[in-house]
GROMACS .gro file of C-alpha atoms in nm:
model
  361
    1MET     CA    1  -0.837   3.005  -1.247
    2ARG     CA    2  -0.512   3.084  -1.419
    3SER     CA    3  -0.362   2.761  -1.273
    4LEU     CA    4  -0.668   2.573  -1.397
    5ARG     CA    5  -0.621   2.725  -1.752
    6LYS     CA    6  -0.251   2.644  -1.764
    7GLU     CA    7  -0.323   2.275  -1.652
    8ALA     CA    8  -0.582   2.251  -1.914
    9THR     CA    9  -0.358   2.371  -2.175
   10THR     CA   10  -0.084   2.114  -2.052
   11PHE     CA   11  -0.347   1.834  -2.081
   12GLN     CA   12  -0.464   1.938  -2.430
   13ALA     CA   13  -0.100   1.951  -2.543
   14GLU     CA   14  -0.042   1.596  -2.415
   15ALA     CA   15   0.246   1.741  -2.212
   16ARG     CA   16   0.169   1.605  -1.874
   17ARG     CA   17   0.453   1.529  -1.643
   18ARG     CA   18   0.540   1.152  -1.588
   19PRO     CA   19   0.726   1.132  -1.254
   20VAL     CA   20   1.022   0.892  -1.225
   21LEU     CA   21   0.964   0.561  -1.043
   22ARG     CA   22   1.238   0.493  -0.782
   23TYR     CA   23   1.294   0.156  -0.620
   24GLN     CA   24   1.639   0.198  -0.476
   25PRO     CA   25   1.694   0.368  -0.149
   26THR     CA   26   2.046   0.491  -0.038
   27LEU     CA   27   2.163   0.198   0.147
   28ALA     CA   28   2.459   0.379   0.313
   29GLN     CA   29   2.201   0.582   0.514
   30LEU     CA   30   2.023   0.273   0.638
   31THR     CA   31   2.087   0.083   0.950
   32PRO     CA   32   2.263  -0.252   0.901
   33ALA     CA   33   1.951  -0.441   1.008
   34LEU     CA   34   1.741  -0.274   0.731
   35VAL     CA   35   2.015  -0.315   0.471
   36GLU     CA   36   2.032  -0.679   0.543
   37ARG     CA   37   1.654  -0.730   0.510
   38PHE     CA   38   1.613  -0.513   0.194
   39GLU     CA   39   1.497  -0.671  -0.134
   40LEU     CA   40   1.509  -0.478  -0.464
   41MET     CA   41   1.194  -0.467  -0.667
   42HIS     CA   42   1.141  -0.336  -1.018
   43CYS     CA   43   0.867  -0.205  -1.223
   44ASP     CA   44   0.670  -0.505  -1.369
   45ALA     CA   45   0.384  -0.561  -1.610
   46GLU     CA   46   0.115  -0.507  -1.340
   47THR     CA   47   0.271  -0.166  -1.244
   48ALA     CA   48   0.289  -0.054  -1.600
   49GLU     CA   49  -0.067  -0.164  -1.674
   50PHE     CA   50  -0.187   0.049  -1.372
   51ILE     CA   51   0.013   0.354  -1.507
   52GLU     CA   52  -0.166   0.329  -1.838
   53ALA     CA   53  -0.507   0.313  -1.675
   54ALA     CA   54  -0.418   0.592  -1.426
   55SER     CA   55  -0.314   0.828  -1.704
   56TYR     CA   56  -0.673   0.838  -1.840
   57ILE     CA   57  -0.883   1.091  -1.676
   58ASN     CA   58  -1.232   1.229  -1.718
   59VAL     CA   59  -1.232   1.620  -1.672
   60ALA     CA   60  -1.592   1.633  -1.561
   61THR     CA   61  -1.510   1.374  -1.291
   62ILE     CA   62  -1.225   1.566  -1.164
   63ALA     CA   63  -1.456   1.874  -1.138
   64LEU     CA   64  -1.727   1.683  -0.967
   65ALA     CA   65  -1.481   1.547  -0.699
   66ASP     CA   66  -1.333   1.890  -0.639
   67ALA     CA   67  -1.681   2.039  -0.585
   68LEU     CA   68  -1.785   1.752  -0.346
   69HIS     CA   69  -1.459   1.810  -0.157
   70PHE     CA   70  -1.604   2.143  -0.034
   71MET     CA   71  -1.844   1.943   0.172
   72LEU     CA   72  -1.687   1.594   0.207
   73SER     CA   73  -1.341   1.451   0.277
   74ARG     CA   74  -1.125   1.399  -0.036
   75THR     CA   75  -1.157   1.011   0.019
   76THR     CA   76  -1.540   1.021   0.021
   77ALA     CA   77  -1.565   1.255  -0.269
   78ASN     CA   78  -1.346   1.037  -0.488
   79GLY     CA   79  -1.535   0.734  -0.371
   80LEU     CA   80  -1.869   0.887  -0.490
   81VAL     CA   81  -1.745   0.956  -0.837
   82GLY     CA   82  -1.524   0.654  -0.889
   83ARG     CA   83  -1.182   0.847  -0.898
   84GLY     CA   84  -0.858   0.842  -0.702
   85PHE     CA   85  -0.758   0.477  -0.744
   86MET     CA   86  -0.412   0.384  -0.639
   87PHE     CA   87  -0.160   0.111  -0.663
   88VAL     CA   88   0.086   0.002  -0.389
   89LEU     CA   89   0.237  -0.324  -0.525
   90SER     CA   90   0.161  -0.586  -0.787
   91THR     CA   91   0.044  -0.957  -0.686
   92ALA     CA   92   0.394  -1.064  -0.815
   93GLN     CA   93   0.560  -0.817  -0.580
   94ALA     CA   94   0.340  -0.919  -0.299
   95CYS     CA   95   0.407  -1.288  -0.350
   96GLN     CA   96   0.796  -1.215  -0.337
   97LEU     CA   97   0.760  -1.029  -0.022
   98LEU     CA   98   0.524  -1.268   0.140
   99ARG     CA   99   0.698  -1.593  -0.002
  100PRO     CA  100   0.728  -1.894   0.238
  101ALA     CA  101   1.044  -1.933   0.435
  102GLY     CA  102   1.336  -2.107   0.295
  103LEU     CA  103   1.295  -1.974  -0.064
  104ALA     CA  104   1.563  -1.735  -0.178
  105HIS     CA  105   1.445  -1.401  -0.335
  106ALA     CA  106   1.657  -1.442  -0.656
  107ASP     CA  107   1.530  -1.800  -0.714
  108TYR     CA  108   1.166  -1.695  -0.652
  109ARG     CA  109   1.202  -1.386  -0.883
  110ALA     CA  110   1.342  -1.631  -1.146
  111ARG     CA  111   1.035  -1.826  -1.127
  112LEU     CA  112   0.816  -1.516  -1.181
  113ALA     CA  113   1.028  -1.373  -1.473
  114PRO     CA  114   0.770  -1.439  -1.750
  115LEU     CA  115   0.528  -1.197  -1.561
  116LEU     CA  116   0.774  -0.950  -1.446
  117ALA     CA  117   0.916  -0.815  -1.785
  118THR     CA  118   0.797  -0.468  -1.889
  119PRO     CA  119   0.897  -0.429  -2.249
  120SER     CA  120   0.557  -0.584  -2.370
  121ALA     CA  121   0.367  -0.402  -2.107
  122PRO     CA  122   0.087  -0.156  -2.216
  123ALA     CA  123   0.295   0.147  -2.105
  124PRO     CA  124   0.664   0.195  -2.033
  125CYS     CA  125   0.761   0.253  -1.680
  126ARG     CA  126   0.958   0.568  -1.659
  127ILE     CA  127   1.238   0.449  -1.413
  128ASP     CA  128   1.609   0.515  -1.362
  129VAL     CA  129   1.773   0.276  -1.593
  130ALA     CA  130   2.034   0.212  -1.340
  131GLU     CA  131   1.764   0.059  -1.118
  132THR     CA  132   1.633  -0.190  -1.398
  133GLU     CA  133   1.746  -0.510  -1.529
  134ALA     CA  134   1.699  -0.363  -1.880
  135ALA     CA  135   1.563  -0.032  -1.982
  136PRO     CA  136   1.174  -0.087  -2.076
  137GLN     CA  137   1.072  -0.001  -2.414
  138ALA     CA  138   0.733   0.139  -2.519
  139ALA     CA  139   0.509  -0.111  -2.723
  140ALA     CA  140   0.484  -0.055  -3.091
  141PRO     CA  141   0.172   0.203  -3.141
  142ALA     CA  142   0.009  -0.046  -3.379
  143ALA     CA  143   0.049  -0.342  -3.156
  144PRO     CA  144  -0.258  -0.458  -2.951
  145LYS     CA  145  -0.238  -0.379  -2.575
  146PRO     CA  146  -0.161  -0.698  -2.394
  147ARG     CA  147  -0.339  -0.780  -2.076
  148GLY     CA  148  -0.137  -0.764  -1.759
  149PRO     CA  149  -0.099  -1.066  -1.554
  150THR     CA  150  -0.373  -1.156  -1.301
  151GLY     CA  151  -0.343  -1.275  -0.937
  152ALA     CA  152  -0.438  -1.624  -1.076
  153ASP     CA  153  -0.172  -1.606  -1.330
  154VAL     CA  154   0.091  -1.537  -1.064
  155LEU     CA  155  -0.024  -1.812  -0.824
  156GLN     CA  156  -0.045  -2.059  -1.111
  157LEU     CA  157   0.306  -1.987  -1.206
  158LEU     CA  158   0.434  -2.040  -0.846
  159GLY     CA  159   0.228  -2.353  -0.794
  160PRO     CA  160   0.284  -2.497  -0.449
  161ASP     CA  161   0.538  -2.233  -0.352
  162ALA     CA  162   0.310  -1.953  -0.364
  163PRO     CA  163   0.219  -1.779  -0.031
  164ARG     CA  164  -0.126  -1.894   0.101
  165PHE     CA  165  -0.337  -1.756   0.375
  166LYS     CA  166  -0.648  -1.850   0.546
  167ARG     CA  167  -0.780  -1.506   0.657
  168LEU     CA  168  -0.668  -1.178   0.518
  169LEU     CA  169  -0.777  -0.844   0.703
  170ASP     CA  170  -0.696  -0.526   0.490
  171ILE     CA  171  -0.761  -0.225   0.714
  172GLY     CA  172  -0.845   0.102   0.550
  173ALA     CA  173  -0.888  -0.075   0.205
  174GLY     CA  174  -1.017   0.222   0.012
  175ASP     CA  175  -1.190   0.113  -0.312
  176GLY     CA  176  -1.034  -0.241  -0.280
  177GLY     CA  177  -0.792  -0.198  -0.577
  178VAL     CA  178  -0.496  -0.287  -0.345
  179THR     CA  179  -0.688  -0.553  -0.168
  180ALA     CA  180  -0.744  -0.720  -0.502
  181LYS     CA  181  -0.367  -0.769  -0.544
  182LEU     CA  182  -0.355  -0.974  -0.221
  183ALA     CA  183  -0.697  -1.147  -0.231
  184PRO     CA  184  -0.586  -1.438  -0.455
  185MET     CA  185  -0.359  -1.553  -0.189
  186ALA     CA  186  -0.629  -1.570   0.080
  187GLU     CA  187  -0.915  -1.807   0.142
  188GLU     CA  188  -1.125  -1.535   0.319
  189VAL     CA  189  -1.103  -1.144   0.274
  190PHE     CA  190  -1.212  -0.919   0.531
  191VAL     CA  191  -1.176  -0.534   0.491
  192THR     CA  192  -1.254  -0.215   0.687
  193GLU     CA  193  -1.292   0.138   0.568
  194VAL     CA  194  -1.417   0.452   0.722
  195SER     CA  195  -1.554   0.620   0.407
  196MET     CA  196  -1.911   0.507   0.344
  197SER     CA  197  -1.875   0.550  -0.038
  198MET     CA  198  -1.562   0.326  -0.027
  199ARG     CA  199  -1.741   0.071   0.185
  200TRP     CA  200  -2.001   0.039  -0.095
  201ARG     CA  201  -1.728  -0.023  -0.347
  202LEU     CA  202  -1.566  -0.294  -0.136
  203ARG     CA  203  -1.902  -0.477  -0.097
  204ARG     CA  204  -1.939  -0.463  -0.465
  205ARG     CA  205  -1.620  -0.644  -0.489
  206GLY     CA  206  -1.757  -0.913  -0.283
  207TYR     CA  207  -1.536  -0.850   0.030
  208THR     CA  208  -1.659  -0.894   0.382
  209VAL     CA  209  -1.675  -0.537   0.528
  210LEU     CA  210  -1.620  -0.535   0.901
  211PRO     CA  211  -1.692  -0.245   1.140
  212HIS     CA  212  -1.396  -0.007   1.116
  213GLU     CA  213  -1.426   0.075   1.476
  214ASN     CA  214  -1.324  -0.278   1.588
  215PRO     CA  215  -1.233  -0.561   1.327
  216PHE     CA  216  -1.044  -0.750   1.591
  217GLU     CA  217  -1.348  -0.905   1.764
  218GLU     CA  218  -1.594  -1.150   1.627
  219ILE     CA  219  -1.872  -1.370   1.723
  220ASP     CA  220  -1.798  -1.743   1.806
  221PRO     CA  221  -2.057  -1.930   1.593
  222ALA     CA  222  -2.070  -2.197   1.861
  223THR     CA  223  -2.140  -1.989   2.169
  224ARG     CA  224  -2.266  -1.666   2.006
  225GLN     CA  225  -2.032  -1.478   2.240
  226PRO     CA  226  -1.763  -1.221   2.126
  227ARG     CA  227  -1.401  -1.354   2.098
  228ALA     CA  228  -1.077  -1.216   1.974
  229ALA     CA  229  -1.043  -1.253   1.580
  230GLN     CA  230  -0.723  -1.394   1.453
  231TYR     CA  231  -0.568  -1.328   1.113
  232ASP     CA  232  -0.268  -1.482   0.937
  233LEU     CA  233  -0.226  -1.183   0.699
  234ILE     CA  234  -0.311  -0.820   0.805
  235ALA     CA  235  -0.243  -0.547   0.561
  236LEU     CA  236  -0.211  -0.179   0.649
  237ASN     CA  237  -0.139   0.015   0.322
  238ASN     CA  238  -0.088   0.388   0.373
  239VAL     CA  239  -0.304   0.401   0.659
  240LEU     CA  240  -0.082   0.434   0.970
  241ASP     CA  241  -0.006   0.803   0.887
  242ARG     CA  242  -0.367   0.872   0.845
  243THR     CA  243  -0.519   0.716   1.150
  244ASP     CA  244  -0.604   0.903   1.468
  245LYS     CA  245  -0.456   0.641   1.709
  246PRO     CA  246  -0.179   0.460   1.549
  247ARG     CA  247  -0.029   0.316   1.862
  248THR     CA  248  -0.344   0.156   1.957
  249LEU     CA  249  -0.395   0.027   1.606
  250LEU     CA  250  -0.044  -0.137   1.609
  251GLN     CA  251  -0.120  -0.298   1.947
  252ASP     CA  252  -0.432  -0.451   1.799
  253ILE     CA  253  -0.267  -0.572   1.497
  254HIS     CA  254   0.004  -0.741   1.696
  255SER     CA  255  -0.251  -0.915   1.927
  256ALA     CA  256  -0.482  -1.039   1.624
  257LEU     CA  257  -0.180  -1.199   1.427
  258THR     CA  258  -0.144  -1.572   1.453
  259PRO     CA  259   0.188  -1.687   1.578
  260ASP     CA  260   0.302  -1.753   1.217
  261GLY     CA  261   0.117  -1.462   1.064
  262PHE     CA  262   0.243  -1.175   0.861
  263PHE     CA  263   0.187  -0.809   0.894
  264LEU     CA  264   0.219  -0.623   0.555
  265LEU     CA  265   0.271  -0.261   0.635
  266ALA     CA  266   0.309   0.011   0.349
  267VAL     CA  267   0.362   0.368   0.473
  268VAL     CA  268   0.458   0.687   0.285
  269LEU     CA  269   0.786   0.830   0.396
  270PRO     CA  270   0.919   1.061   0.515
  271TRP     CA  271   0.669   1.063   0.785
  272CYS     CA  272   0.387   1.317   0.769
  273PRO     CA  273   0.085   1.227   0.950
  274PHE     CA  274  -0.263   1.381   0.943
  275VAL     CA  275  -0.631   1.268   0.985
  276GLU     CA  276  -0.914   1.368   0.751
  277ALA     CA  277  -1.193   1.525   0.947
  278GLY     CA  278  -1.463   1.613   0.679
  279LYS     CA  279  -1.297   1.859   0.465
  280THR     CA  280  -1.017   1.944   0.694
  281GLN     CA  281  -0.703   1.783   0.828
  282ARG     CA  282  -0.571   1.766   1.175
  283ARG     CA  283  -0.285   1.598   1.374
  284PRO     CA  284  -0.355   1.246   1.527
  285THR     CA  285  -0.418   1.240   1.908
  286GLU     CA  286  -0.165   0.964   1.943
  287PRO     CA  287   0.160   1.077   1.787
  288LEU     CA  288   0.439   0.829   1.718
  289PRO     CA  289   0.804   0.888   1.838
  290MET     CA  290   0.925   0.965   1.480
  291GLU     CA  291   1.151   1.268   1.576
  292GLY     CA  292   1.432   1.294   1.314
  293GLY     CA  293   1.214   1.110   1.058
  294GLU     CA  294   0.936   1.367   0.993
  295CYS     CA  295   0.908   1.549   0.659
  296CYS     CA  296   0.823   1.885   0.837
  297ALA     CA  297   1.178   1.870   0.974
  298GLY     CA  298   1.342   1.794   0.647
  299ALA     CA  299   1.400   1.420   0.686
  300GLY     CA  300   1.459   1.196   0.390
  301PHE     CA  301   1.315   0.858   0.313
  302GLU     CA  302   1.612   0.659   0.467
  303ALA     CA  303   1.609   0.852   0.815
  304SER     CA  304   1.240   0.801   0.841
  305VAL     CA  305   1.236   0.422   0.774
  306ASN     CA  306   1.524   0.386   1.024
  307ARG     CA  307   1.317   0.577   1.305
  308LEU     CA  308   1.006   0.370   1.199
  309MET     CA  309   1.173   0.048   1.272
  310ASP     CA  310   1.386   0.141   1.564
  311ASN     CA  311   1.147   0.359   1.746
  312VAL     CA  312   0.796   0.229   1.668
  313LEU     CA  313   0.794  -0.123   1.522
  314ALA     CA  314   1.063  -0.298   1.710
  315PRO     CA  315   0.944  -0.156   2.068
  316MET     CA  316   0.604  -0.276   1.974
  317GLY     CA  317   0.717  -0.640   1.942
  318PHE     CA  318   0.751  -0.657   1.554
  319GLU     CA  319   1.031  -0.835   1.392
  320LEU     CA  320   1.132  -0.743   1.032
  321VAL     CA  321   1.106  -1.034   0.784
  322ARG     CA  322   1.198  -0.830   0.474
  323TRP     CA  323   1.113  -0.495   0.308
  324THR     CA  324   1.132  -0.293   0.005
  325LYS     CA  325   1.085   0.049  -0.145
  326LEU     CA  326   0.801   0.097  -0.389
  327PRO     CA  327   0.640   0.385  -0.566
  328TYR     CA  328   0.300   0.466  -0.444
  329ILE     CA  329   0.103   0.565  -0.761
  330CYS     CA  330  -0.217   0.742  -0.781
  331GLN     CA  331  -0.452   0.841  -1.067
  332GLY     CA  332  -0.330   1.138  -1.269
  333ASN     CA  333  -0.500   1.481  -1.330
  334LEU     CA  334  -0.469   1.765  -1.580
  335ASP     CA  335  -0.098   1.833  -1.493
  336VAL     CA  336   0.049   1.480  -1.422
  337ALA     CA  337  -0.024   1.153  -1.601
  338TYR     CA  338   0.001   0.977  -1.266
  339SER     CA  339   0.120   1.120  -0.919
  340LEU     CA  340   0.341   0.910  -0.685
  341LEU     CA  341   0.501   0.925  -0.331
  342HIS     CA  342   0.752   0.679  -0.186
  343ASP     CA  343   0.635   0.382   0.021
  344ALA     CA  344   0.841   0.162   0.258
  345VAL     CA  345   0.665  -0.176   0.230
  346LEU     CA  346   0.759  -0.408   0.518
  347VAL     CA  347   0.668  -0.761   0.590
  348LEU     CA  348   0.661  -0.804   0.978
  349ARG     CA  349   0.578  -1.074   1.227
  350ARG     CA  350   0.542  -1.104   1.602
  351ARG     CA  351   0.864  -1.140   1.775
  352GLU     CA  352   0.864  -1.454   1.985
  353GLY     CA  353   0.768  -1.370   2.336
  354ALA     CA  354   0.713  -1.009   2.267
  355VAL     CA  355   0.415  -0.817   2.370
  356ALA     CA  356   0.312  -0.477   2.230
  357ARG     CA  357   0.334  -0.233   2.516
  358GLU     CA  358   0.245   0.140   2.477
  359GLU     CA  359   0.428   0.216   2.807
  360MET     CA  360   0.754   0.190   2.599
  361TRP     CA  361   0.675   0.521   2.469
   0.00000   0.00000   0.00000
């Protein structure tokens, strides 16, 4: 009760903390292969717009979500009350990471420059100045809040060089907020989600919700028989460390990718896996070989991403195309304007001739 009163006082005094966004890892602590494929991102207008929205909270909604959490998982409780939305990457950042082969990052970023600047964004990004091209400034108080760029804006600016996909599968899509950043690039959007309340929200967005138990099988319309589903973009955003069988999931993703498809993986690091079981949490039944990269052992971000690539993804037959470090931003509460963790966001593809084999572990 004392803690709640303290947080309420902080909120009323408009003194909530605003964590610093960090985009730059310590390159000296990364393997040469990861350093070579790293691409630095920055806080852009879409990110700033989300931060502005995330800082607005409803105290009654927070209380209701907390009450429901006594009976339900945190994800389901948030889905029922419309709380807990999150931000992994902007459409502009996704386009940079998923850009077609042969386009240099610097040139591609220059094309997007009109949509990346933050000075006119609706809220300043609180970020280390050393990591920015220019320190972002807050908009003048009297100025109207500009609308951040939409996915359509980004793709229109890129024209024929924008990444395009036929079939996107977003696994564990939550309320669809992150899916919405990728959807403009895809002709068809398929999603899965364990939480019933979140599935309802995904359907309201117009996405095709597949059975979360097995989205890798579909019915052939000609023969009416089951067949393996194929996707040229599979997204797994902050799910790998929350699933019960991550090894099996990675094998299935590897098999479901088209030969030229991309696997977009975002994972919070350092590694700290658990599975929601109602209102409790437990360890996954299929642990990944992340020794030396676990948060419980004091590992840092860099050690964890090294282990993830060398011990897990490469042995599973994935090849790294490019990657970055991004802040994983979630809606705020009475104490913080927004909360964040550190994501490694990797673009992977099937290594030619590779087969995902569990026996490697």
